[in-house]
XYZ file of C-alpha atoms in Angstrom:
88
model
C 40.610 -66.420 46.543
C 38.450 -64.351 44.215
C 38.346 -60.581 44.387
C 34.883 -60.769 45.974
C 36.145 -63.038 48.786
C 39.058 -60.678 49.432
C 36.599 -57.785 49.915
C 34.347 -59.668 52.350
C 34.366 -57.754 55.643
C 32.617 -57.968 58.988
C 30.005 -55.208 59.130
C 27.823 -56.016 62.146
C 27.769 -58.109 65.293
C 24.599 -58.608 67.327
C 24.899 -60.318 70.685
C 22.634 -61.465 73.504
C 24.838 -61.826 76.604
C 22.280 -63.706 78.766
C 22.233 -66.623 76.298
C 25.626 -66.173 74.670
C 24.013 -66.086 71.233
C 25.499 -63.859 68.563
C 25.059 -63.043 64.898
C 27.923 -61.871 62.712
C 27.185 -60.281 59.327
C 29.855 -60.047 56.647
C 29.359 -58.536 53.216
C 31.050 -57.206 50.122
C 28.493 -54.401 49.706
C 29.087 -50.883 51.026
C 25.726 -50.283 52.732
C 23.371 -51.850 55.215
C 19.703 -51.206 55.940
C 18.509 -51.781 59.509
C 14.895 -52.658 60.223
C 13.846 -52.675 63.897
C 10.246 -53.914 63.696
C 9.061 -50.637 65.153
C 5.694 -51.116 63.404
C 4.821 -54.492 64.967
C 1.856 -54.342 67.335
C 1.322 -57.955 68.442
C -1.693 -58.315 66.130
C -0.175 -58.028 62.650
C 0.750 -60.474 61.286
C -1.968 -62.519 62.948
C -0.504 -65.009 65.477
C -1.998 -67.898 63.449
C 0.519 -67.008 60.719
C 3.492 -66.878 63.096
C 5.697 -69.675 64.399
C 3.950 -71.631 67.158
C 1.131 -69.045 67.248
C 3.451 -66.386 68.669
C 2.684 -62.704 68.460
C 5.374 -60.123 67.901
C 5.297 -56.710 69.521
C 7.201 -53.549 68.807
C 10.990 -54.092 68.514
C 10.720 -57.894 68.782
C 12.360 -58.418 65.426
C 15.374 -57.149 63.554
C 16.676 -57.374 60.011
C 20.074 -56.383 58.656
C 19.949 -56.103 54.870
C 23.267 -55.618 53.110
C 23.069 -53.648 49.893
C 24.557 -50.893 47.804
C 23.618 -47.331 48.599
C 20.105 -46.400 47.391
C 21.434 -43.657 45.089
C 24.456 -45.624 43.797
C 23.158 -45.661 40.206
C 23.509 -41.856 40.185
C 26.924 -41.653 41.841
C 28.973 -42.165 38.683
C 31.174 -44.599 40.629
C 32.715 -47.004 38.099
C 33.097 -49.615 40.848
C 29.372 -49.686 41.686
C 28.090 -53.216 42.244
C 24.770 -52.139 40.681
C 26.456 -51.797 37.288
C 23.940 -53.952 35.431
C 20.994 -52.039 36.903
C 22.489 -48.656 35.998
C 22.874 -49.748 32.358
C 19.101 -50.171 32.141
């Protein structure tokens, strides 16, 4: 296995007990951004643009975005995965 595969680790598990559905997120990055759809109001995006004309209200969506830390280019960490970005 490559070094990247060796560093892959489970970072989040979401589950819905009534249906038995679950989502497991594994990553090699040190950070994760969580979006909770707090801004959704059932009108935006317009239901015509949504799957099957659905509307989505507050907290009816979630996104887990794995990433490096936002300030990692300033950390001086030689192991930063944003190495190319920090070189300019």
